[in-house]
Amino acid sequence: MSNLPRFNIVHSLKTSSYFLVAALCLLVAGDAHGKAASFADEIALSGSHSTDEIAADEKPEFNARKVIVDHVLDAYDWHLFDIGKREFSIPLPVILLYEGRMYVFLSSRFDHGYSAYKGFRVSKEGHNKGRAIRVLDDGITPDPEASFIYDFSITKNVLAVFISSVLLCLVFVKIGRRYKDADIYSTPKGLPAFFEPLILFVRDQIALLAIDRKHYKKFMPYLLTVFFFILLNNLLGLVPFFPGGANVTGSISVTFVLAMFTFFTTHWFANKTYWQHIFNMPGVPMFLKFPIPILPVIEIVGAFIKPFVLMIRLFANITAGHMVILSLTALIFVLGGVSIILGYLISPLTVLFLIFLNFLKILVAFLQAYIFTLFSAFFFGMAVPDEHH
Amino acid sequence: MELLMPGLGLVFWMTVAFGFVLLILKKYAWAPILNVLHERENKLAQSFSDAKRIEQEISQLAVLRTEKLAEAEEKHKEIVSKAQIDAERIIEEAREKARQEARLINEKADEMVEAYKQKAMREVRSQLSALSLDIAEKVLLEEFSDKQRNARYVNKLLDEVVMN
């Protein structure tokens, strides 16, 4: 009975995969090149600035760890490229609420993090690294008595989230409109032909797999949104230039929000049986529940651990992927620092390996979107168990 | 460590953006898309089951048709044989009736013939007696007219008596 539509899916997936591979081959080539170039500039830059920051004792050294972390972290401006020693980036609005006052200015005031503005400065180290901190009048020393800064800046990741949100809305609202007018017997063409198999995949292989047939419908909008949101941002994260390159799904804040959405959706729709299983697990001896509620505590902790694991998994996978790519790129410069010949020798090998890794990351992009959605679906499925069970 | 610190701003904006995306897509994308997919599958499933059902019905109808045909044949035979029997019976009955009627008519005719015969006999007898009386009268009269002969006869008779 369902053989017919399934044939279509396989067919369109095949066709679209050729396109995808071709497009990503181009990107991979650009990626390796772009990252290498920006590293080279960074070495030069860190050299030029080190004279006024660090005691100028010796030749500036390439600090792989610092560079990698800087690339993975969020930033106040969107770095595009460097020409010589000049950095070109898109300045983004910085919005800070500090002691009841609101400070709004463009991130170009920070001068790529080298100067302070209105008593704020981008922190260079510590757990606030890359974030605005309050500094003393000298513009360098952090203010030890500073209170909490409510930072609502439109950072690189925020802008990337906005861009991908708009992109998602544009694409899928357009598809939705096509479906509204379409004759339901017609085979999908164009955008729907590309996305329908994915939508069906989320429905049949994720939602219906994990959630009871009676309940799955109310979770579908969230599962689809979260799947395509993660997928799009994973893929955009692989694109080395604007509007890609932001480490959105590798940011703990973003995965935290996604996990919270899963958490609240789970408990918003959770039925009586779910709550009963948490507070009064049936079929378990009483001494596990009263007077010391061992089992309820375990269950409650479990309810929080589930989204926490979701958050960590997505963040770690994407960030680790970025880090591996960055580390391999950094290898060229580390070895180049030792001996220029060694650097040249290692670079073709590294680029080859980077190409392989980028392909791997395309797989990971799909895989992580799938896993996050699947696990969310499993949690929803657990929240709406069969009543008579 | 800095990697693991969620940023307030990003969390806030991400929540807002993702929430909006979720709401917008739910209303303008997922609802119509899932509806169409659902409907299409329903229609497909229905078409398949319809086809299956119709196929079954057709095969059932074929069976039914042969059954009905056989039944009709049977009935036809039955009717024909019954008609034959009926016809034979009716003919036999008619024959019987005719026979009876004929017998009745014969009997009646016999009776009538008898009655007529009796009547005729009676008439004949009465007429015969009258006629014979007439004849006798005439004969007697004739006989008495020839007086010589009568006298001779009487004499002869007397002779006989006397001789005796």
Coordinates of C-alpha atoms in Angstrom, one line a residue:
Chain A
M1 CA 0.0 0.0 0.0
S2 CA 2.6 2.6 0.8
N3 CA 5.2 1.4 -1.7
L4 CA 4.1 4.1 -4.2
P5 CA 5.0 7.2 -2.2
R6 CA 8.1 5.6 -0.9
F7 CA 9.5 5.1 -4.3
N8 CA 9.2 8.8 -4.9
I9 CA 11.1 9.7 -1.8
V10 CA 14.0 7.5 -2.7
H11 CA 14.1 8.9 -6.2
S12 CA 14.0 12.6 -5.2
L13 CA 16.5 12.0 -2.4
K14 CA 18.9 10.5 -5.0
T15 CA 18.5 13.5 -7.3
S16 CA 18.9 16.1 -4.6
S17 CA 21.9 14.4 -3.1
Y18 CA 23.9 14.9 -6.3
F19 CA 23.1 18.6 -6.1
L20 CA 24.1 18.7 -2.4
V21 CA 27.4 16.9 -2.9
A22 CA 28.3 19.2 -5.8
A23 CA 27.5 22.3 -3.8
L24 CA 29.3 21.2 -0.7
C25 CA 32.4 20.2 -2.7
L26 CA 32.7 23.8 -3.7
L27 CA 32.2 25.0 -0.1
V28 CA 34.7 22.6 1.3
A29 CA 37.3 23.9 -1.0
G30 CA 36.5 27.4 0.0
D31 CA 36.3 26.5 3.7
A32 CA 39.8 25.1 3.9
H33 CA 41.2 28.0 2.0
G34 CA 39.3 30.6 3.9
K35 CA 40.2 29.3 7.3
A36 CA 43.8 29.0 6.4
A37 CA 43.9 32.6 5.2
S38 CA 42.2 34.0 8.3
F39 CA 44.7 32.1 10.5
A40 CA 47.6 33.5 8.7
D41 CA 46.2 37.0 9.3
E42 CA 45.6 36.3 12.9
I43 CA 49.2 35.3 13.5
A44 CA 50.2 38.6 11.9
L45 CA 47.7 40.5 14.0
S46 CA 48.4 38.8 17.3
G47 CA 52.0 39.7 16.5
S48 CA 51.2 43.4 15.9
H49 CA 49.1 43.8 19.1
S50 CA 51.2 41.7 21.3
T51 CA 53.6 44.5 21.5
D52 CA 51.3 46.7 23.5
E53 CA 49.5 43.9 25.5
I54 CA 52.1 41.4 26.4
A55 CA 55.6 42.2 27.4
A56 CA 57.4 42.1 24.0
D57 CA 60.0 39.5 25.0
E58 CA 60.2 37.4 21.9
K59 CA 58.8 36.5 18.5
P60 CA 55.0 36.2 18.6
E61 CA 54.0 32.6 18.9
F62 CA 51.0 31.0 17.3
N63 CA 48.7 30.1 20.0
A64 CA 46.5 27.3 18.5
R65 CA 44.3 27.0 21.5
K66 CA 43.4 30.6 21.7
V67 CA 42.7 30.8 18.0
I68 CA 40.5 27.7 18.0
V69 CA 38.5 28.8 21.0
D70 CA 38.1 32.3 19.5
H71 CA 36.7 30.8 16.4
V72 CA 34.2 28.6 18.2
L73 CA 33.0 31.3 20.5
D74 CA 30.4 34.0 19.9
A75 CA 31.6 37.5 18.9
Y76 CA 30.3 41.0 19.0
D77 CA 31.0 41.6 15.3
W78 CA 30.9 39.3 12.3
H79 CA 34.4 38.9 11.0
L80 CA 34.5 38.7 7.2
F81 CA 38.1 38.8 6.1
D82 CA 41.4 40.6 6.7
I83 CA 43.4 42.5 4.2
G84 CA 46.9 42.9 5.5
K85 CA 46.6 44.0 9.1
R86 CA 43.1 45.4 8.7
E87 CA 40.2 43.4 9.9
F88 CA 37.0 43.7 8.0
S89 CA 33.9 42.8 9.9
I90 CA 30.2 43.6 10.1
P91 CA 29.6 45.7 13.2
L92 CA 26.6 44.6 15.2
P93 CA 24.6 46.4 17.8
V94 CA 25.8 45.9 21.4
I95 CA 22.9 46.3 23.9
L96 CA 24.0 46.3 27.5
L97 CA 21.8 46.8 30.6
Y98 CA 24.1 47.9 33.4
E99 CA 22.9 49.2 36.8
G100 CA 19.6 50.3 35.4
R101 CA 21.1 52.1 32.4
M102 CA 20.9 50.9 28.8
Y103 CA 24.0 51.2 26.6
V104 CA 23.4 50.8 22.9
F105 CA 26.3 51.1 20.4
L106 CA 27.9 49.4 17.5
S107 CA 30.5 46.8 18.2
S108 CA 32.9 48.7 16.0
R109 CA 33.5 50.9 19.1
F110 CA 35.3 48.0 20.7
D111 CA 37.8 48.1 17.8
H112 CA 37.8 44.3 17.4
G113 CA 38.2 43.9 21.1
Y114 CA 41.2 46.1 21.4
S115 CA 39.7 49.1 23.1
A116 CA 37.1 49.9 25.8
Y117 CA 34.0 52.0 25.2
K118 CA 31.9 53.7 27.9
G119 CA 33.7 51.6 30.5
F120 CA 33.0 48.3 28.7
R121 CA 35.5 46.0 27.1
V122 CA 35.6 42.5 25.5
S123 CA 37.1 40.2 28.0
K124 CA 40.1 38.3 26.8
E125 CA 40.2 35.4 29.3
G126 CA 38.4 33.7 32.1
H127 CA 34.9 32.3 32.0
N128 CA 33.6 35.6 30.5
K129 CA 36.0 35.4 27.6
G130 CA 34.6 37.1 24.5
R131 CA 31.9 38.9 26.5
A132 CA 31.6 42.5 27.5
I133 CA 32.9 43.2 31.0
R134 CA 33.1 46.4 33.1
V135 CA 36.6 47.9 33.2
L136 CA 38.2 50.5 35.3
D137 CA 39.1 53.9 34.0
D138 CA 42.4 52.6 32.5
G139 CA 40.3 50.6 30.0
I140 CA 42.1 47.3 30.7
T141 CA 41.7 46.2 34.3
P142 CA 38.4 44.5 35.0
D143 CA 36.2 46.3 37.6
P144 CA 36.3 44.1 40.7
E145 CA 33.1 45.7 42.1
A146 CA 31.1 45.5 38.8
S147 CA 27.6 44.2 39.1
F148 CA 26.0 41.9 36.6
I149 CA 25.8 43.1 33.0
Y150 CA 22.5 42.2 31.2
D151 CA 23.9 41.6 27.8
F152 CA 21.2 41.6 25.0
S153 CA 23.6 42.3 22.2
I154 CA 22.9 41.2 18.7
T155 CA 26.0 39.1 18.5
K156 CA 27.3 37.1 15.6
N157 CA 25.3 34.0 16.7
V158 CA 22.2 36.0 17.4
L159 CA 22.3 37.5 13.9
A160 CA 23.0 34.0 12.5
V161 CA 19.9 32.7 14.4
F162 CA 17.9 35.6 13.0
I163 CA 19.1 34.9 9.4
S164 CA 18.4 31.2 9.6
S165 CA 15.0 31.9 11.2
V166 CA 14.0 34.2 8.4
L167 CA 15.4 31.7 5.9
L168 CA 13.4 28.9 7.4
C169 CA 10.2 31.0 7.5
L170 CA 10.6 32.2 3.9
V171 CA 11.3 28.7 2.6
F172 CA 8.7 26.8 4.5
V173 CA 5.9 29.4 4.4
K174 CA 6.4 29.4 0.6
I175 CA 6.2 25.6 0.6
G176 CA 3.1 25.8 2.8
R177 CA 1.4 28.1 0.5
R178 CA 2.1 25.8 -2.4
Y179 CA 0.5 23.0 -0.5
K180 CA -2.5 25.1 0.3
D181 CA -3.3 25.6 -3.4
A182 CA -2.1 22.3 -4.6
D183 CA -4.2 19.5 -5.9
I184 CA -3.5 16.7 -3.4
Y185 CA -3.0 14.1 -6.1
S186 CA -0.3 16.0 -7.8
T187 CA 3.3 15.0 -7.3
P188 CA 5.3 17.6 -5.5
K189 CA 7.6 19.7 -7.7
G190 CA 10.4 22.1 -6.9
L191 CA 10.9 23.0 -3.2
P192 CA 8.2 20.6 -2.0
A193 CA 9.8 17.8 -3.9
F194 CA 13.0 18.4 -2.0
F195 CA 11.5 18.9 1.4
E196 CA 8.6 16.5 1.4
P197 CA 10.8 13.4 1.8
L198 CA 12.5 15.0 4.8
I199 CA 9.1 16.0 6.3
L200 CA 7.9 12.5 5.8
F201 CA 11.1 11.2 7.3
V202 CA 10.6 13.3 10.4
R203 CA 7.0 12.1 10.6
D204 CA 7.4 8.4 9.8
Q205 CA 10.9 7.6 11.1
I206 CA 11.0 9.9 14.1
A207 CA 7.5 11.0 15.4
L208 CA 5.6 7.8 14.6
L209 CA 8.5 5.7 15.7
A210 CA 8.7 7.3 19.2
I211 CA 5.2 8.6 19.9
D212 CA 1.9 6.8 20.1
R213 CA -0.2 7.2 16.9
K214 CA -2.9 8.9 18.8
H215 CA -0.7 11.6 20.2
Y216 CA 2.0 12.3 17.6
K217 CA 0.2 15.0 15.7
K218 CA 0.5 17.7 18.4
F219 CA 4.3 17.2 18.5
M220 CA 4.8 17.4 14.8
P221 CA 5.2 21.2 14.4
Y222 CA 7.9 21.3 17.1
L223 CA 9.7 18.2 15.8
L224 CA 9.8 19.6 12.2
T225 CA 10.8 23.0 13.3
V226 CA 13.6 21.8 15.5
F227 CA 14.8 19.3 12.9
F228 CA 15.1 21.9 10.1
F229 CA 16.4 24.6 12.4
I230 CA 19.3 22.4 13.6
L231 CA 19.9 21.0 10.1
L232 CA 20.0 24.4 8.5
N233 CA 22.3 25.9 11.2
N234 CA 24.6 22.8 11.2
L235 CA 25.0 23.2 7.4
L236 CA 25.3 27.0 7.6
G237 CA 28.0 26.4 10.2
L238 CA 30.0 24.6 7.6
V239 CA 29.9 27.5 5.2
P240 CA 33.0 29.5 5.8
F241 CA 31.7 32.9 4.8
F242 CA 28.8 35.2 5.6
P243 CA 26.0 34.4 6.2
G244 CA 27.4 31.0 7.3
G245 CA 30.3 30.3 9.6
A246 CA 28.6 31.2 12.8
N247 CA 28.8 28.4 15.3
V248 CA 25.1 28.5 16.2
T249 CA 24.4 24.8 17.0
G250 CA 27.8 24.5 18.6
S251 CA 26.8 27.3 21.1
I252 CA 25.7 26.1 24.5
S253 CA 23.1 28.9 24.7
V254 CA 21.4 27.8 21.5
T255 CA 21.3 24.1 22.4
F256 CA 20.2 25.1 25.9
V257 CA 17.2 26.9 24.5
L258 CA 16.4 24.0 22.2
A259 CA 16.6 21.6 25.0
M260 CA 14.4 23.8 27.2
F261 CA 11.8 23.9 24.4
T262 CA 11.9 20.1 24.4
F263 CA 11.7 20.1 28.2
F264 CA 8.7 22.4 28.4
T265 CA 6.9 20.7 25.4
T266 CA 7.3 17.4 27.1
H267 CA 5.8 18.6 30.4
W268 CA 3.2 20.7 28.8
F269 CA 1.7 17.7 27.0
A270 CA 2.5 15.1 29.7
N271 CA -0.5 13.1 30.8
K272 CA -1.6 11.7 34.1
T273 CA 0.3 8.4 33.6
Y274 CA 3.6 10.3 33.1
W275 CA 3.2 12.3 36.4
Q276 CA 2.1 9.1 38.2
H277 CA 5.2 7.4 37.0
I278 CA 7.3 10.2 38.3
F279 CA 5.7 10.6 41.7
N280 CA 4.2 7.3 42.4
M281 CA 5.7 4.6 40.2
P282 CA 3.2 1.7 40.1
G283 CA 4.4 -1.8 40.7
V284 CA 7.3 -0.7 42.9
P285 CA 7.6 -1.5 46.7
M286 CA 6.4 1.3 48.9
F287 CA 9.7 1.7 50.8
L288 CA 11.3 3.1 47.6
K289 CA 8.8 5.9 47.6
F290 CA 8.0 6.6 51.3
P291 CA 9.2 7.9 53.7
I292 CA 12.4 8.7 51.7
P293 CA 11.2 9.3 48.1
I294 CA 14.2 7.7 46.4
L295 CA 12.4 6.8 43.2
P296 CA 10.6 10.1 42.7
V297 CA 13.9 12.0 43.2
I298 CA 15.5 9.8 40.7
E299 CA 12.7 10.3 38.3
I300 CA 12.7 14.1 38.7
V301 CA 16.4 14.3 38.3
G302 CA 16.0 12.1 35.2
A303 CA 13.4 14.6 33.8
F304 CA 16.1 17.3 33.9
I305 CA 18.9 15.1 32.8
K306 CA 17.2 14.2 29.5
P307 CA 17.1 17.7 28.1
F308 CA 20.5 18.4 29.6
V309 CA 22.0 15.5 27.6
L310 CA 20.3 16.8 24.5
M311 CA 21.9 20.2 25.1
I312 CA 25.4 18.7 25.7
R313 CA 25.2 16.2 22.8
L314 CA 24.4 18.7 20.1
F315 CA 26.8 21.4 21.5
A316 CA 29.6 18.9 21.9
N317 CA 29.2 17.2 18.5
I318 CA 29.1 20.4 16.5
T319 CA 31.8 22.2 18.6
A320 CA 34.1 19.2 18.4
G321 CA 33.7 19.0 14.7
H322 CA 34.6 22.6 14.3
M323 CA 37.5 22.2 16.7
V324 CA 38.9 19.2 14.8
I325 CA 38.8 21.1 11.5
L326 CA 40.4 24.2 13.2
S327 CA 43.0 22.0 14.8
L328 CA 44.0 20.4 11.6
T329 CA 44.2 23.8 10.0
A330 CA 46.3 25.0 12.9
L331 CA 48.6 22.1 12.4
I332 CA 49.9 23.8 9.3
F333 CA 50.8 26.9 11.2
V334 CA 52.2 25.1 14.3
L335 CA 54.5 23.1 12.1
G336 CA 55.1 26.1 9.9
G337 CA 56.3 27.8 13.0
V338 CA 58.8 25.1 13.6
S339 CA 60.0 24.9 10.1
I340 CA 58.6 26.6 7.0
I341 CA 59.3 23.5 4.9
L342 CA 57.4 21.2 7.3
G343 CA 54.5 23.6 7.1
Y344 CA 54.4 23.3 3.3
L345 CA 54.8 19.6 3.4
I346 CA 52.0 19.0 5.8
S347 CA 49.5 21.4 4.2
P348 CA 48.4 19.2 1.2
L349 CA 47.9 16.3 3.6
T350 CA 45.9 18.5 5.9
V351 CA 43.8 19.9 3.2
L352 CA 43.0 16.4 1.9
F353 CA 42.0 15.4 5.4
L354 CA 40.0 18.6 5.9
I355 CA 38.0 17.7 2.8
F356 CA 37.3 14.3 4.2
L357 CA 36.3 15.9 7.5
N358 CA 33.9 18.3 5.9
F359 CA 32.1 15.5 4.3
L360 CA 32.0 13.8 7.7
K361 CA 30.5 17.0 9.1
I362 CA 27.8 17.1 6.5
L363 CA 26.9 13.6 7.7
V364 CA 27.1 14.8 11.3
A365 CA 24.9 17.8 10.5
F366 CA 22.1 15.5 9.4
L367 CA 22.8 13.0 12.1
Q368 CA 22.7 15.5 14.9
A369 CA 19.6 17.1 13.6
Y370 CA 18.1 13.6 13.4
I371 CA 19.3 12.6 16.9
F372 CA 18.1 15.7 18.6
T373 CA 14.7 15.4 17.0
L374 CA 14.5 11.6 17.6
F375 CA 15.4 12.0 21.3
S376 CA 12.9 14.8 21.7
A377 CA 10.3 12.6 20.1
F378 CA 11.2 9.8 22.5
F379 CA 10.8 12.1 25.5
F380 CA 7.4 13.2 24.1
G381 CA 6.5 9.6 23.6
M382 CA 7.3 8.9 27.3
A383 CA 5.2 11.9 28.3
V384 CA 2.1 10.5 26.7
P385 CA 2.1 6.8 27.5
D386 CA -1.0 4.7 27.0
E387 CA -3.4 5.4 29.8
H388 CA -4.3 1.8 30.4
H389 CA -0.9 0.4 30.8
Chain B
M1 CA 35.1 26.8 30.4
E2 CA 34.0 29.9 28.5
L3 CA 32.5 27.5 25.9
L4 CA 30.1 26.1 28.5
M5 CA 28.7 29.4 29.7
P6 CA 25.3 30.2 28.2
G7 CA 25.0 33.8 27.2
L8 CA 22.0 35.7 28.5
G9 CA 21.5 37.6 25.3
L10 CA 21.8 34.6 23.0
V11 CA 19.5 32.6 25.1
F12 CA 17.0 35.5 25.1
W13 CA 17.1 36.2 21.4
M14 CA 17.2 32.5 20.5
T15 CA 14.1 31.9 22.6
V16 CA 12.3 34.8 20.9
A17 CA 13.5 33.8 17.4
F18 CA 12.8 30.1 17.7
G19 CA 9.5 30.7 19.3
F20 CA 8.4 33.0 16.4
V21 CA 9.7 30.5 13.9
L22 CA 7.8 27.7 15.6
L23 CA 4.6 29.7 15.7
I24 CA 4.8 31.0 12.1
L25 CA 5.8 27.6 10.7
K26 CA 3.2 25.8 12.7
K27 CA 0.5 28.0 11.2
Y28 CA 1.7 28.7 7.7
A29 CA 3.8 25.7 6.9
W30 CA 3.4 22.5 8.9
A31 CA -0.4 22.7 9.2
P32 CA -1.1 22.9 5.4
I33 CA 1.8 20.5 4.5
L34 CA 0.9 17.9 7.0
N35 CA -2.8 18.2 6.1
V36 CA -2.1 17.6 2.5
L37 CA 0.2 14.7 3.2
H38 CA -2.4 13.2 5.5
E39 CA -5.2 13.7 3.1
R40 CA -3.2 12.4 0.2
E41 CA -2.3 9.2 2.2
N42 CA -5.9 8.8 3.3
K43 CA -7.1 9.1 -0.3
L44 CA -4.4 6.7 -1.5
A45 CA -5.3 4.2 1.2
Q46 CA -8.9 4.6 0.5
S47 CA -8.3 4.2 -3.3
F48 CA -6.3 1.0 -2.6
S49 CA -8.9 -0.4 -0.3
D50 CA -11.7 0.6 -2.7
A51 CA -9.9 -1.1 -5.5
K52 CA -9.4 -4.2 -3.4
R53 CA -13.0 -4.2 -2.3
I54 CA -14.2 -3.7 -5.9
E55 CA -12.0 -6.5 -7.1
Q56 CA -13.4 -8.7 -4.4
E57 CA -16.9 -7.7 -5.3
I58 CA -16.3 -8.4 -8.9
S59 CA -15.0 -11.9 -8.1
Q60 CA -17.9 -12.4 -5.8
L61 CA -20.2 -11.2 -8.5
A62 CA -18.7 -13.7 -11.0
V63 CA -19.2 -16.5 -8.5
L64 CA -22.7 -15.2 -7.9
R65 CA -23.3 -15.0 -11.6
T66 CA -22.4 -18.6 -12.3
E67 CA -24.4 -19.6 -9.3
K68 CA -27.4 -17.7 -10.5
L69 CA -27.0 -19.1 -14.0
A70 CA -26.9 -22.6 -12.6
E71 CA -29.9 -21.9 -10.5
A72 CA -31.8 -20.4 -13.4
E73 CA -30.9 -23.5 -15.5
E74 CA -32.1 -25.7 -12.7
K75 CA -35.3 -23.7 -12.4
H76 CA -35.8 -23.7 -16.1
K77 CA -35.5 -27.5 -16.2
E78 CA -37.8 -27.8 -13.2
I79 CA -40.4 -25.5 -14.7
V80 CA -40.2 -27.3 -18.0
S81 CA -40.5 -30.7 -16.4
K82 CA -43.2 -29.5 -14.2
A83 CA -45.0 -28.1 -17.1
Q84 CA -44.7 -31.4 -18.9
I85 CA -46.1 -33.2 -16.0
D86 CA -48.8 -30.6 -15.6
A87 CA -49.7 -30.9 -19.2
E88 CA -49.8 -34.6 -19.1
R89 CA -51.9 -34.4 -16.0
I90 CA -54.2 -31.9 -17.5
I91 CA -54.6 -33.9 -20.7
E92 CA -55.2 -37.1 -18.7
E93 CA -57.7 -35.2 -16.6
A94 CA -59.4 -33.8 -19.7
R95 CA -59.4 -37.3 -21.2
E96 CA -60.9 -38.7 -18.1
K97 CA -63.5 -36.0 -17.9
A98 CA -64.3 -36.5 -21.6
R99 CA -64.5 -40.2 -21.0
Q100 CA -66.9 -39.7 -18.1
E101 CA -68.9 -37.2 -19.9
A102 CA -69.1 -39.6 -22.9
R103 CA -70.2 -42.3 -20.6
L104 CA -72.8 -40.1 -19.0
I105 CA -74.0 -39.1 -22.4
N106 CA -74.1 -42.7 -23.5
E107 CA -76.0 -43.7 -20.4
K108 CA -78.4 -40.9 -20.9
A109 CA -78.8 -41.8 -24.5
D110 CA -79.3 -45.4 -23.5
E111 CA -81.9 -44.4 -21.0
M112 CA -83.7 -42.2 -23.6
V113 CA -83.5 -44.9 -26.2
E114 CA -85.0 -47.3 -23.6
A115 CA -87.7 -44.8 -22.7
Y116 CA -88.5 -44.2 -26.4
K117 CA -88.5 -47.9 -26.9
Q118 CA -90.9 -48.4 -24.1
K119 CA -93.0 -45.6 -25.3
A120 CA -92.9 -47.0 -28.8
M121 CA -93.6 -50.4 -27.6
R122 CA -96.5 -49.1 -25.6
E123 CA -97.8 -47.3 -28.6
V124 CA -97.2 -50.2 -30.9
R125 CA -99.0 -52.5 -28.4
S126 CA -102.0 -50.2 -28.1
Q127 CA -102.2 -49.7 -31.8
L128 CA -101.5 -53.4 -32.4
S129 CA -104.3 -54.4 -30.1
A130 CA -106.6 -52.0 -31.8
L131 CA -105.5 -53.0 -35.2
S132 CA -105.7 -56.7 -34.4
L133 CA -109.2 -56.1 -32.9
D134 CA -110.1 -54.3 -36.1
I135 CA -108.7 -57.1 -38.2
A136 CA -110.3 -59.6 -36.1
E137 CA -113.5 -57.8 -36.4
K138 CA -113.1 -57.5 -40.1
V139 CA -112.1 -61.2 -40.3
L140 CA -115.0 -62.2 -38.2
L141 CA -117.3 -60.1 -40.2
E142 CA -115.9 -61.6 -43.4
E143 CA -116.2 -65.0 -41.9
F144 CA -119.8 -64.5 -40.9
S145 CA -120.7 -63.2 -44.4
D146 CA -120.4 -66.6 -46.1
K147 CA -123.3 -68.4 -44.5
Q148 CA -123.0 -71.7 -46.5
R149 CA -119.5 -72.2 -45.5
N150 CA -120.3 -71.4 -41.9
A151 CA -123.0 -73.8 -41.9
R152 CA -120.8 -76.4 -43.4
Y153 CA -118.1 -75.7 -40.7
V154 CA -120.7 -75.9 -38.0
N155 CA -121.9 -79.1 -39.4
K156 CA -118.4 -80.5 -39.5
L157 CA -117.9 -79.4 -35.9
L158 CA -121.1 -81.0 -34.9
D159 CA -120.2 -84.0 -36.7
E160 CA -117.0 -84.3 -34.8
V161 CA -118.8 -83.8 -31.5
V162 CA -121.4 -86.3 -32.3
M163 CA -118.9 -88.8 -33.5
N164 CA -117.1 -88.4 -30.2

